[in-house]
Short mmCIF file of C-alpha atoms and ligand atoms in Angstrom, two decimals:
data_model
loop_
_atom_site.label_atom_id
_atom_site.label_comp_id
_atom_site.label_asym_id
_atom_site.label_seq_id
_atom_site.Cartn_x
_atom_site.Cartn_y
_atom_site.Cartn_z
CA MET A 1 -25.89 75.23 -8.55
CA GLN A 2 -22.29 75.19 -9.72
CA VAL A 3 -19.83 72.31 -9.68
CA VAL A 4 -16.53 73.59 -8.26
CA SER A 5 -13.10 72.07 -7.77
CA SER A 6 -11.65 71.58 -4.30
CA LYS A 7 -9.41 74.58 -4.89
CA GLU A 8 -12.29 76.81 -5.96
CA ALA A 9 -14.33 75.68 -2.95
CA LEU A 10 -11.50 76.74 -0.63
CA SER A 11 -11.63 80.25 -2.06
CA LEU A 12 -15.40 80.74 -1.63
CA PRO A 13 -17.00 82.68 1.24
CA ASP A 14 -18.81 80.85 4.05
CA GLY A 15 -22.44 80.06 3.38
CA GLU A 16 -22.03 79.40 -0.35
CA THR A 17 -23.73 76.19 -1.52
CA VAL A 18 -21.72 74.18 -4.05
CA ILE A 19 -21.35 70.78 -5.69
CA VAL A 20 -17.98 69.01 -5.46
CA ARG A 21 -16.92 65.64 -6.82
CA GLY A 22 -13.94 63.37 -6.47
CA TRP A 23 -12.48 60.35 -4.66
CA VAL A 24 -12.21 59.47 -1.00
CA TYR A 25 -8.66 60.12 0.14
CA ARG A 26 -9.11 59.55 3.90
CA LYS A 27 -12.06 58.98 6.22
CA ARG A 28 -12.56 59.37 9.98
CA GLU A 29 -15.73 58.48 11.85
CA PHE A 30 -16.85 60.09 15.11
CA LYS A 31 -20.02 59.77 17.18
CA ASP A 32 -21.69 62.84 15.76
CA LYS A 33 -20.04 63.22 12.34
CA ILE A 34 -18.00 61.61 9.60
CA PHE A 35 -15.10 63.44 7.98
CA VAL A 36 -14.18 62.56 4.42
CA LEU A 37 -11.14 64.05 2.69
CA LEU A 38 -12.14 64.25 -0.95
CA ARG A 39 -9.44 64.53 -3.60
CA ASP A 40 -9.82 65.86 -7.13
CA ARG A 41 -7.58 67.21 -9.90
CA GLU A 42 -6.80 70.35 -7.94
CA GLY A 43 -6.23 69.06 -4.42
CA ILE A 44 -8.14 68.03 -1.30
CA ILE A 45 -11.22 69.32 0.51
CA GLN A 46 -12.77 68.11 3.74
CA LEU A 47 -16.41 66.98 3.70
CA VAL A 48 -18.42 66.81 6.90
CA PHE A 49 -21.42 64.44 7.13
CA PRO A 50 -23.51 65.03 10.25
CA GLN A 51 -24.67 61.63 11.62
CA GLN A 52 -28.29 62.73 11.75
CA ILE A 53 -28.70 63.11 7.97
CA PRO A 54 -29.57 59.95 6.00
CA GLU A 55 -26.56 60.56 3.69
CA SER A 56 -24.26 59.59 6.57
CA GLN A 57 -25.32 55.97 5.91
CA ILE A 58 -23.61 56.27 2.54
CA ALA A 59 -20.57 58.00 4.02
CA ARG A 60 -20.17 55.14 6.48
CA LYS A 61 -19.88 52.64 3.62
CA LEU A 62 -17.33 54.58 1.56
CA ASN A 63 -13.99 52.82 1.17
CA ILE A 64 -10.81 54.71 0.28
CA GLU A 65 -10.94 55.70 -3.42
CA SER A 66 -14.73 55.44 -3.66
CA SER A 67 -16.09 58.20 -5.88
CA LEU A 68 -18.90 60.64 -5.12
CA ILE A 69 -20.66 63.89 -5.95
CA VAL A 70 -22.08 65.91 -3.08
CA GLU A 71 -23.87 69.17 -2.45
CA GLY A 72 -23.10 71.19 0.64
CA MET A 73 -22.26 74.49 2.23
CA VAL A 74 -18.79 76.04 2.55
CA LYS A 75 -17.75 76.78 6.13
CA SER A 76 -14.48 77.96 7.65
CA ASP A 77 -12.74 75.74 10.15
CA VAL A 78 -9.11 76.20 11.12
CA ARG A 79 -8.70 72.43 11.64
CA ALA A 80 -9.68 71.60 8.04
CA PRO A 81 -6.93 71.36 5.39
CA GLY A 82 -6.93 74.73 3.61
CA GLY A 83 -9.05 76.26 6.40
CA LYS A 84 -12.48 75.41 4.94
CA GLU A 85 -14.76 72.42 4.78
CA ILE A 86 -18.04 71.49 3.14
CA HIS A 87 -21.04 70.57 5.28
CA VAL A 88 -22.79 67.99 3.15
CA SER A 89 -26.55 68.20 2.72
CA LYS A 90 -27.04 65.80 -0.21
CA VAL A 91 -25.18 62.97 -1.94
CA LEU A 92 -25.99 63.32 -5.63
CA TRP A 93 -24.07 60.27 -6.86
CA TYR A 94 -21.71 57.67 -5.43
CA PHE A 95 -19.80 54.51 -6.23
CA ILE A 96 -18.59 52.34 -3.34
CA GLY A 97 -15.15 51.08 -4.36
CA GLU A 98 -13.74 47.70 -3.33
CA PRO A 99 -11.08 47.90 -0.59
CA PHE A 100 -8.17 49.72 -2.23
CA PRO A 101 -5.14 47.42 -2.69
CA ILE A 102 -2.57 50.10 -1.78
CA ASN A 103 -2.42 51.00 1.90
CA GLU A 104 0.06 53.31 3.60
CA TYR A 105 2.29 50.39 4.49
CA ALA A 106 2.54 49.20 0.87
CA ALA A 107 3.12 52.76 -0.27
CA GLN A 108 6.28 52.95 1.80
CA ALA A 109 7.52 49.40 1.69
CA ASP A 110 7.71 47.96 -1.75
CA SER A 111 8.42 49.86 -4.93
CA GLU A 112 8.13 46.75 -7.16
CA TYR A 113 4.60 46.25 -5.88
CA LEU A 114 3.82 49.90 -6.56
CA LEU A 115 5.04 49.39 -10.14
CA ASP A 116 2.74 46.36 -10.50
CA VAL A 117 -0.23 48.48 -9.44
CA ARG A 118 1.00 51.59 -11.20
CA HIS A 119 -2.41 52.09 -12.85
CA LEU A 120 -3.75 52.71 -9.33
CA TRP A 121 -0.66 54.25 -7.74
CA ILE A 122 -0.81 57.24 -10.12
CA ARG A 123 -3.69 58.43 -7.88
CA SER A 124 -1.26 58.93 -4.98
CA ARG A 125 -0.38 62.42 -3.77
CA LYS A 126 3.24 61.85 -4.78
CA MET A 127 2.42 60.90 -8.38
CA TRP A 128 -0.24 63.63 -8.57
CA ALA A 129 2.41 66.21 -7.66
CA ILE A 130 5.01 64.80 -10.10
CA LEU A 131 2.52 64.60 -12.97
CA ARG A 132 1.55 68.22 -12.45
CA VAL A 133 5.20 69.31 -12.42
CA ARG A 134 5.75 67.25 -15.58
CA HIS A 135 2.81 68.98 -17.25
CA THR A 136 4.39 72.36 -16.53
CA VAL A 137 7.81 71.19 -17.72
CA PHE A 138 6.39 70.27 -21.15
CA GLU A 139 4.44 73.51 -21.28
CA ALA A 140 7.58 75.51 -20.51
CA ILE A 141 9.65 73.71 -23.15
CA HIS A 142 7.10 74.52 -25.85
CA GLU A 143 6.83 78.07 -24.55
CA TYR A 144 10.60 78.62 -24.70
CA PHE A 145 11.15 77.24 -28.20
CA ARG A 146 8.14 78.98 -29.69
CA SER A 147 9.10 82.31 -28.13
CA LYS A 148 12.54 82.00 -29.78
CA GLY A 149 11.22 81.33 -33.28
CA PHE A 150 11.74 77.54 -33.40
CA TYR A 151 9.18 75.65 -35.48
CA GLU A 152 7.67 72.51 -33.95
CA VAL A 153 8.09 69.50 -36.25
CA HIS A 154 7.30 65.79 -36.07
CA CYS A 155 9.61 62.99 -37.12
CA PRO A 156 9.12 59.26 -37.71
CA ILE A 157 9.35 56.64 -34.98
CA PHE A 158 10.07 53.77 -37.42
CA VAL A 159 13.55 54.35 -38.82
CA SER A 160 16.17 52.39 -40.70
CA SER A 161 19.48 53.66 -39.29
CA ALA A 162 21.16 54.16 -35.93
CA VAL A 163 21.83 57.66 -34.61
CA GLU A 164 23.41 56.70 -31.30
CA GLY A 165 25.11 53.40 -32.16
CA GLY A 166 23.80 49.97 -33.07
CA ALA A 167 24.08 48.47 -29.58
CA THR A 168 20.89 50.03 -28.20
CA LEU A 169 18.67 49.71 -31.29
CA PHE A 170 15.25 48.08 -30.92
CA LYS A 171 14.48 46.01 -33.98
CA VAL A 172 10.86 46.00 -35.12
CA ARG A 173 8.98 43.39 -37.11
CA TYR A 174 8.01 45.52 -40.12
CA PHE A 175 6.37 43.32 -42.75
CA ASP A 176 9.19 41.32 -44.35
CA ARG A 177 12.01 43.79 -43.73
CA GLU A 178 15.03 43.21 -41.50
CA ASP A 179 16.28 46.79 -41.19
CA VAL A 180 13.58 48.66 -39.29
CA TYR A 181 14.08 50.01 -35.77
CA LEU A 182 12.50 52.32 -33.22
CA THR A 183 14.10 55.76 -33.28
CA GLN A 184 16.87 56.62 -30.78
CA SER A 185 16.74 60.31 -31.61
CA ALA A 186 15.04 62.57 -34.17
CA GLN A 187 18.32 64.35 -34.81
CA PHE A 188 18.97 63.35 -38.45
CA TYR A 189 15.43 64.33 -39.44
CA LEU A 190 15.78 67.63 -37.58
CA GLU A 191 19.03 68.23 -39.47
CA ALA A 192 17.12 67.73 -42.72
CA LEU A 193 14.39 70.11 -41.56
CA ILE A 194 16.69 73.05 -40.79
CA PHE A 195 17.29 73.41 -44.53
CA SER A 196 13.64 74.37 -44.76
CA LEU A 197 12.83 76.00 -41.41
CA GLU A 198 16.27 76.95 -39.97
CA ARG A 199 15.31 76.49 -36.32
CA VAL A 200 13.25 73.44 -35.36
CA TYR A 201 12.32 71.42 -32.28
CA THR A 202 10.34 68.33 -31.43
CA ILE A 203 9.24 66.55 -28.27
CA ALA A 204 8.75 62.84 -28.85
CA PRO A 205 9.59 59.44 -27.42
CA SER A 206 13.01 57.94 -28.14
CA PHE A 207 13.83 54.29 -27.62
CA ARG A 208 17.02 52.64 -26.39
CA ALA A 209 17.55 48.97 -25.68
CA GLU A 210 19.44 49.79 -22.48
CA PRO A 211 20.78 46.48 -21.22
CA SER A 212 20.81 47.37 -17.53
CA ARG A 213 18.35 48.72 -15.02
CA THR A 214 19.71 51.96 -13.59
CA ARG A 215 18.25 54.93 -11.76
CA ARG A 216 18.43 57.11 -14.86
CA HIS A 217 17.74 54.91 -17.87
CA LEU A 218 14.43 54.06 -19.46
CA THR A 219 13.94 52.03 -22.62
CA GLU A 220 11.33 54.57 -23.78
CA PHE A 221 11.99 58.18 -22.81
CA TRP A 222 10.74 61.61 -23.82
CA HIS A 223 13.21 63.57 -25.82
CA ALA A 224 13.07 67.33 -26.47
CA GLU A 225 15.41 67.96 -29.39
CA ALA A 226 16.37 71.14 -31.20
CA GLU A 227 18.44 71.87 -34.28
CA MET A 228 19.65 75.25 -35.56
CA ALA A 229 21.13 76.37 -38.88
CA TRP A 230 23.99 78.90 -38.75
CA ALA A 231 24.90 77.78 -35.25
CA GLY A 232 27.79 76.18 -33.34
CA MET A 233 28.62 74.62 -29.98
CA ARG A 234 28.38 77.97 -28.12
CA ASP A 235 24.82 78.39 -29.38
CA VAL A 236 23.94 74.96 -28.03
CA MET A 237 25.29 76.06 -24.65
CA ARG A 238 23.33 79.31 -24.71
CA VAL A 239 20.03 77.83 -25.89
CA SER A 240 20.15 74.80 -23.59
CA GLU A 241 20.94 76.90 -20.51
CA GLU A 242 18.18 79.40 -21.35
CA LEU A 243 15.75 76.55 -21.91
CA ILE A 244 16.58 74.80 -18.63
CA THR A 245 16.45 78.07 -16.70
CA HIS A 246 13.08 78.92 -18.23
CA VAL A 247 11.66 75.52 -17.28
CA VAL A 248 12.96 75.69 -13.70
CA ARG A 249 11.62 79.26 -13.22
CA LYS A 250 8.20 78.32 -14.57
CA VAL A 251 7.98 75.29 -12.27
CA LEU A 252 9.01 77.46 -9.32
CA GLU A 253 6.28 79.94 -10.24
CA ASP A 254 3.44 77.53 -10.94
CA ARG A 255 4.18 74.37 -8.92
CA LEU A 256 5.34 75.43 -5.47
CA GLU A 257 2.65 73.37 -3.73
CA GLU A 258 3.68 70.24 -5.65
CA LEU A 259 7.40 70.78 -4.99
CA SER A 260 6.82 71.22 -1.28
CA LEU A 261 4.65 68.10 -1.20
CA LEU A 262 7.66 66.31 -2.75
CA LYS A 263 9.87 67.93 -0.05
CA ARG A 264 12.08 69.44 -2.77
CA ASN A 265 14.83 71.78 -1.57
CA LEU A 266 13.79 74.95 -3.40
CA GLU A 267 16.99 76.86 -2.66
CA LYS A 268 18.89 74.52 -4.96
CA LEU A 269 16.50 75.24 -7.85
CA GLU A 270 16.58 78.98 -7.23
CA LEU A 271 20.33 78.95 -7.97
CA VAL A 272 19.72 77.94 -11.60
CA LYS A 273 20.55 80.86 -13.88
CA PRO A 274 22.66 81.43 -16.99
CA PRO A 275 25.48 81.30 -17.80
CA PHE A 276 26.19 77.79 -16.50
CA PRO A 277 29.87 77.11 -15.69
CA ARG A 278 31.73 75.71 -18.70
CA VAL A 279 34.14 72.86 -18.01
CA SER A 280 36.21 71.26 -20.74
CA TYR A 281 36.57 67.49 -20.89
CA ASP A 282 40.33 67.92 -20.35
CA GLU A 283 39.70 69.92 -17.16
CA ALA A 284 37.12 67.39 -16.03
CA ILE A 285 39.63 64.54 -16.36
CA SER A 286 42.21 66.38 -14.23
CA MET A 287 39.55 67.27 -11.65
CA LEU A 288 38.43 63.64 -11.46
CA ASN A 289 41.99 62.34 -11.25
CA SER A 290 42.77 64.77 -8.43
CA MET A 291 39.64 63.48 -6.65
CA GLY A 292 41.15 60.01 -6.83
CA LEU A 293 39.01 58.62 -9.68
CA ASP A 294 40.94 56.53 -12.15
CA ILE A 295 39.70 57.72 -15.54
CA LYS A 296 41.88 58.03 -18.61
CA TRP A 297 41.62 60.59 -21.41
CA GLY A 298 39.40 59.11 -24.14
CA ALA A 299 36.88 57.35 -21.91
CA ASP A 300 33.27 58.49 -21.73
CA LEU A 301 32.11 59.58 -18.28
CA GLY A 302 29.88 57.18 -16.38
CA ALA A 303 27.33 57.88 -13.65
CA ASP A 304 30.03 57.80 -10.93
CA GLU A 305 32.27 60.33 -12.65
CA GLU A 306 29.33 62.62 -13.41
CA ARG A 307 28.17 62.45 -9.80
CA ALA A 308 31.63 63.37 -8.55
CA LEU A 309 31.87 66.31 -10.97
CA THR A 310 28.43 67.76 -10.27
CA GLN A 311 29.11 67.73 -6.55
CA LYS A 312 31.72 70.44 -7.18
CA PHE A 313 29.05 72.83 -8.51
CA ASP A 314 25.72 74.18 -7.22
CA THR A 315 24.17 74.69 -10.65
CA PRO A 316 24.04 72.73 -13.89
CA ILE A 317 27.30 72.79 -15.86
CA HIS A 318 28.32 72.54 -19.50
CA LEU A 319 30.88 69.83 -20.12
CA TYR A 320 32.37 70.28 -23.59
CA GLY A 321 35.08 69.03 -25.93
CA PHE A 322 34.68 65.26 -25.55
CA PRO A 323 37.17 63.01 -27.37
CA SER A 324 36.00 61.93 -30.83
CA VAL A 325 36.19 58.28 -29.82
CA ALA A 326 33.78 58.86 -26.91
CA LYS A 327 31.03 60.45 -29.03
CA ALA A 328 28.89 59.47 -32.03
CA PHE A 329 30.34 59.87 -35.54
CA TYR A 330 28.25 62.93 -36.51
CA HIS A 331 30.05 65.28 -34.08
CA LYS A 332 32.34 67.83 -35.69
CA ASP A 333 35.98 67.65 -34.62
CA TYR A 334 37.89 70.67 -33.32
CA PRO A 335 39.29 72.32 -36.47
CA GLU A 336 42.80 72.40 -34.92
CA ASP A 337 42.67 68.61 -34.34
CA ARG A 338 41.69 67.72 -37.88
CA GLU A 339 45.09 66.34 -38.94
CA LYS A 340 45.49 64.23 -35.79
CA PRO A 341 44.56 60.53 -35.60
CA LEU A 342 40.98 59.78 -34.46
CA TRP A 343 41.96 58.83 -30.88
CA GLU A 344 43.67 62.19 -30.28
CA ARG A 345 40.89 64.39 -31.65
CA ARG A 346 38.24 66.30 -29.68
CA THR A 347 34.70 67.20 -30.77
CA LEU A 348 32.65 70.40 -30.57
CA SER A 349 30.23 68.50 -28.34
CA VAL A 350 28.58 69.51 -25.10
CA ASP A 351 26.62 67.78 -22.34
CA VAL A 352 24.70 69.54 -19.60
CA LEU A 353 25.08 67.88 -16.22
CA ALA A 354 22.43 68.58 -13.57
CA PRO A 355 23.69 69.27 -10.03
CA GLU A 356 23.17 67.28 -6.80
CA GLY A 357 24.57 64.17 -8.42
CA TYR A 358 21.90 63.92 -11.14
CA GLY A 359 24.35 64.17 -14.06
CA GLU A 360 23.71 64.29 -17.80
CA ILE A 361 20.39 65.74 -18.94
CA VAL A 362 21.46 67.18 -22.33
CA GLY A 363 23.73 65.92 -25.10
CA GLY A 364 24.50 67.85 -28.26
CA GLY A 365 26.95 69.93 -30.25
CA GLU A 366 28.05 71.06 -33.68
CA ARG A 367 27.53 68.77 -36.67
CA ILE A 368 29.86 68.01 -39.56
CA GLU A 369 28.75 70.16 -42.51
CA ASP A 370 31.36 69.05 -45.07
CA PRO A 371 30.37 65.92 -47.04
CA GLU A 372 33.97 64.68 -47.37
CA GLU A 373 34.68 65.11 -43.67
CA LEU A 374 31.45 63.27 -42.85
CA ARG A 375 32.36 60.38 -45.15
CA ARG A 376 35.79 60.12 -43.54
CA LYS A 377 34.27 59.96 -40.04
CA ILE A 378 31.75 57.33 -41.10
CA ARG A 379 34.63 55.19 -42.44
CA GLU A 380 36.77 55.79 -39.34
CA PHE A 381 33.90 54.55 -37.19
CA GLY A 382 33.63 51.38 -39.24
CA LEU A 383 30.14 52.31 -40.46
CA LYS A 384 28.73 51.89 -43.96
CA GLU A 385 28.24 54.96 -46.15
CA GLU A 386 25.17 53.46 -47.81
CA ASP A 387 23.40 53.34 -44.41
CA TYR A 388 23.73 57.12 -44.21
CA GLN A 389 23.13 58.00 -47.84
CA TRP A 390 20.37 60.58 -47.29
CA TYR A 391 22.19 62.04 -44.29
CA ILE A 392 25.28 62.63 -46.44
CA ASP A 393 23.03 64.01 -49.20
CA LEU A 394 22.00 66.90 -46.91
CA ARG A 395 25.58 68.18 -47.12
CA LYS A 396 25.69 68.17 -50.90
CA TYR A 397 23.09 70.83 -51.59
CA GLY A 398 23.80 74.09 -49.77
CA SER A 399 25.37 72.79 -46.57
CA VAL A 400 25.53 75.20 -43.61
CA PRO A 401 27.17 75.16 -40.19
CA HIS A 402 24.59 73.80 -37.76
CA ALA A 403 24.22 72.46 -34.26
CA GLY A 404 21.63 71.00 -31.93
CA PHE A 405 20.95 69.02 -28.82
CA GLY A 406 18.65 66.54 -27.09
CA LEU A 407 17.23 67.04 -23.61
CA GLY A 408 15.98 64.00 -21.67
CA VAL A 409 12.69 65.36 -20.32
CA ASP A 410 12.20 62.52 -17.83
CA ARG A 411 15.68 63.19 -16.41
CA LEU A 412 14.86 66.89 -16.19
CA VAL A 413 11.64 66.12 -14.28
CA MET A 414 13.57 63.70 -12.05
CA TRP A 415 16.07 66.38 -11.07
CA ILE A 416 13.51 69.20 -10.69
CA CYS A 417 11.35 67.00 -8.45
CA GLY A 418 14.39 65.61 -6.60
CA LEU A 419 13.42 61.97 -7.29
CA ASP A 420 15.63 58.97 -6.52
CA HIS A 421 14.62 57.11 -9.63
CA ILE A 422 13.76 58.15 -13.20
CA ARG A 423 10.80 55.77 -13.32
CA ASP A 424 8.81 58.05 -10.99
CA SER A 425 9.13 60.95 -13.41
CA LEU A 426 6.47 59.54 -15.74
CA PRO A 427 3.20 57.64 -15.22
CA PHE A 428 3.96 54.34 -16.97
CA PRO A 429 7.73 53.73 -17.09
CA ARG A 430 9.35 51.20 -19.39
CA ASP A 431 12.57 49.40 -18.52
CA ILE A 432 14.28 46.15 -19.38
CA ARG A 433 11.83 44.13 -17.28
CA ARG A 434 8.64 46.13 -17.36
CA VAL A 435 6.15 46.82 -20.15
CA ARG A 436 2.96 46.73 -18.08
CA PRO A 437 0.73 48.28 -16.91
O1 NSS B 501 22.28 60.16 -26.57
S1 NSS B 501 22.15 61.56 -26.22
O2 NSS B 501 23.14 62.08 -25.32
N1 NSS B 501 22.16 62.48 -27.53
C1 NSS B 501 21.33 62.27 -28.57
O3 NSS B 501 20.50 61.39 -28.65
C2 NSS B 501 21.43 63.29 -29.69
N2 NSS B 501 21.16 62.63 -30.96
C3 NSS B 501 20.44 64.40 -29.41
C4 NSS B 501 20.54 65.53 -30.38
O4 NSS B 501 21.59 66.13 -30.48
N3 NSS B 501 19.47 65.86 -31.06
O5 NSS B 501 20.73 61.71 -25.56
C5 NSS B 501 20.27 63.00 -25.22
C6 NSS B 501 19.64 62.99 -23.85
C7 NSS B 501 20.58 62.55 -22.74
O6 NSS B 501 21.37 63.64 -22.29
C8 NSS B 501 19.61 62.09 -21.68
O7 NSS B 501 19.10 63.18 -20.96
C9 NSS B 501 18.49 61.49 -22.50
O8 NSS B 501 18.58 62.04 -23.79
N4 NSS B 501 18.59 60.03 -22.56
C10 NSS B 501 17.87 59.19 -21.79
N5 NSS B 501 16.94 59.41 -20.87
C11 NSS B 501 16.38 58.33 -20.26
N6 NSS B 501 16.68 57.06 -20.56
C12 NSS B 501 17.61 56.79 -21.50
N7 NSS B 501 17.88 55.54 -21.81
C13 NSS B 501 18.24 57.89 -22.17
N8 NSS B 501 19.19 57.98 -23.14
C14 NSS B 501 19.37 59.30 -23.36
#
């Protein structure tokens, strides 16, 4: 006899005898039978235990989340979820769980409690759906990059210099050294790797000591980063919009059931297609000022500004040309700004903002390829050349124009699933207060 998943069982003809296994999702007892909704990796199937069989004694004792393996016959019934149920003839194995500490009331009431019992809450239908979407998002990212000739590479997590500024560096105790941190981004290593492989990507955790708890910041997040030789800011726009579109399409194809369980508005996702509207930073500032937001040229955009901007568009947008002072030192300045003072220059940088108020999901742009220009920018930013010695070295031996970007995968999942908070986009989120479970 074959073991089948709930989904396979639902596709079998009546009269077929099968074995299914899983966990008790819901249970209802009647005079003549007991209904058990059994959940497994693929979904839910209804089990029927007639009261007259001895196995119904076991069914009576099953608490929510108890586990079992049963044998039974597939039978159609319009009242069963999915239109079929299994009439149990034998219980082959069971484990009576203790009363489950998450009831429906807790599931709706208290998100801090749900984070405390996260190791159990990941069994919920909501997390099941999100985790399956997340799985497909990672699959689609790999699929896109590999189909476009990018090589997958792996970079260190222990590093000794800041990519995105010293303020959010996590220091690590590393034997007797004082200068070791957790990586904020694989970018500098990817830049080194393009001189060997030309187009590279990696998906890995990045770490930021984010001082506040917000809806879109984690201290440990998953970063999909790409770097390309012989490329500029426009290539970053093209590749990032193709990548995002590919991921959204794949999720729409493979994860409709999960998205509808999450009550996601699919029409919004169906609008995602290239090219995304391109908005310059200068235009964004005038738009924001005309909307009554008081933001001055030179400032980086915060969550409020991004929310206001994205509400003007139905699809993701490219926001490009940020001021040099608002972006990290490695960004290449507009060639026509080169003689201007630092605070008047713009960079060949681009962010992708997701619609519906979600905001930034990608940051990237063109890098400085000239060693002298890079040294000047490092000095202007008050940084020390010796901290970036190997990074400067890359420019000395056959430098090439190059560009790349980083996509926050958890933020992408958050937007695709329509979640209120980034912490629900992954199973075990890390923020300023939480490192367990
Ligand atoms: O800081 S970024 O904007 N850019 C970089 O790290 C570049 N060095 C990437 C590159 O060019 N290779 O971060 C990129 C994205 C950003 O748009 C977010 O989507 C995500 O990484 N990100 C985060 N997600 C969750 N939590 C936190 N704290 C976070 N910080 C960045």
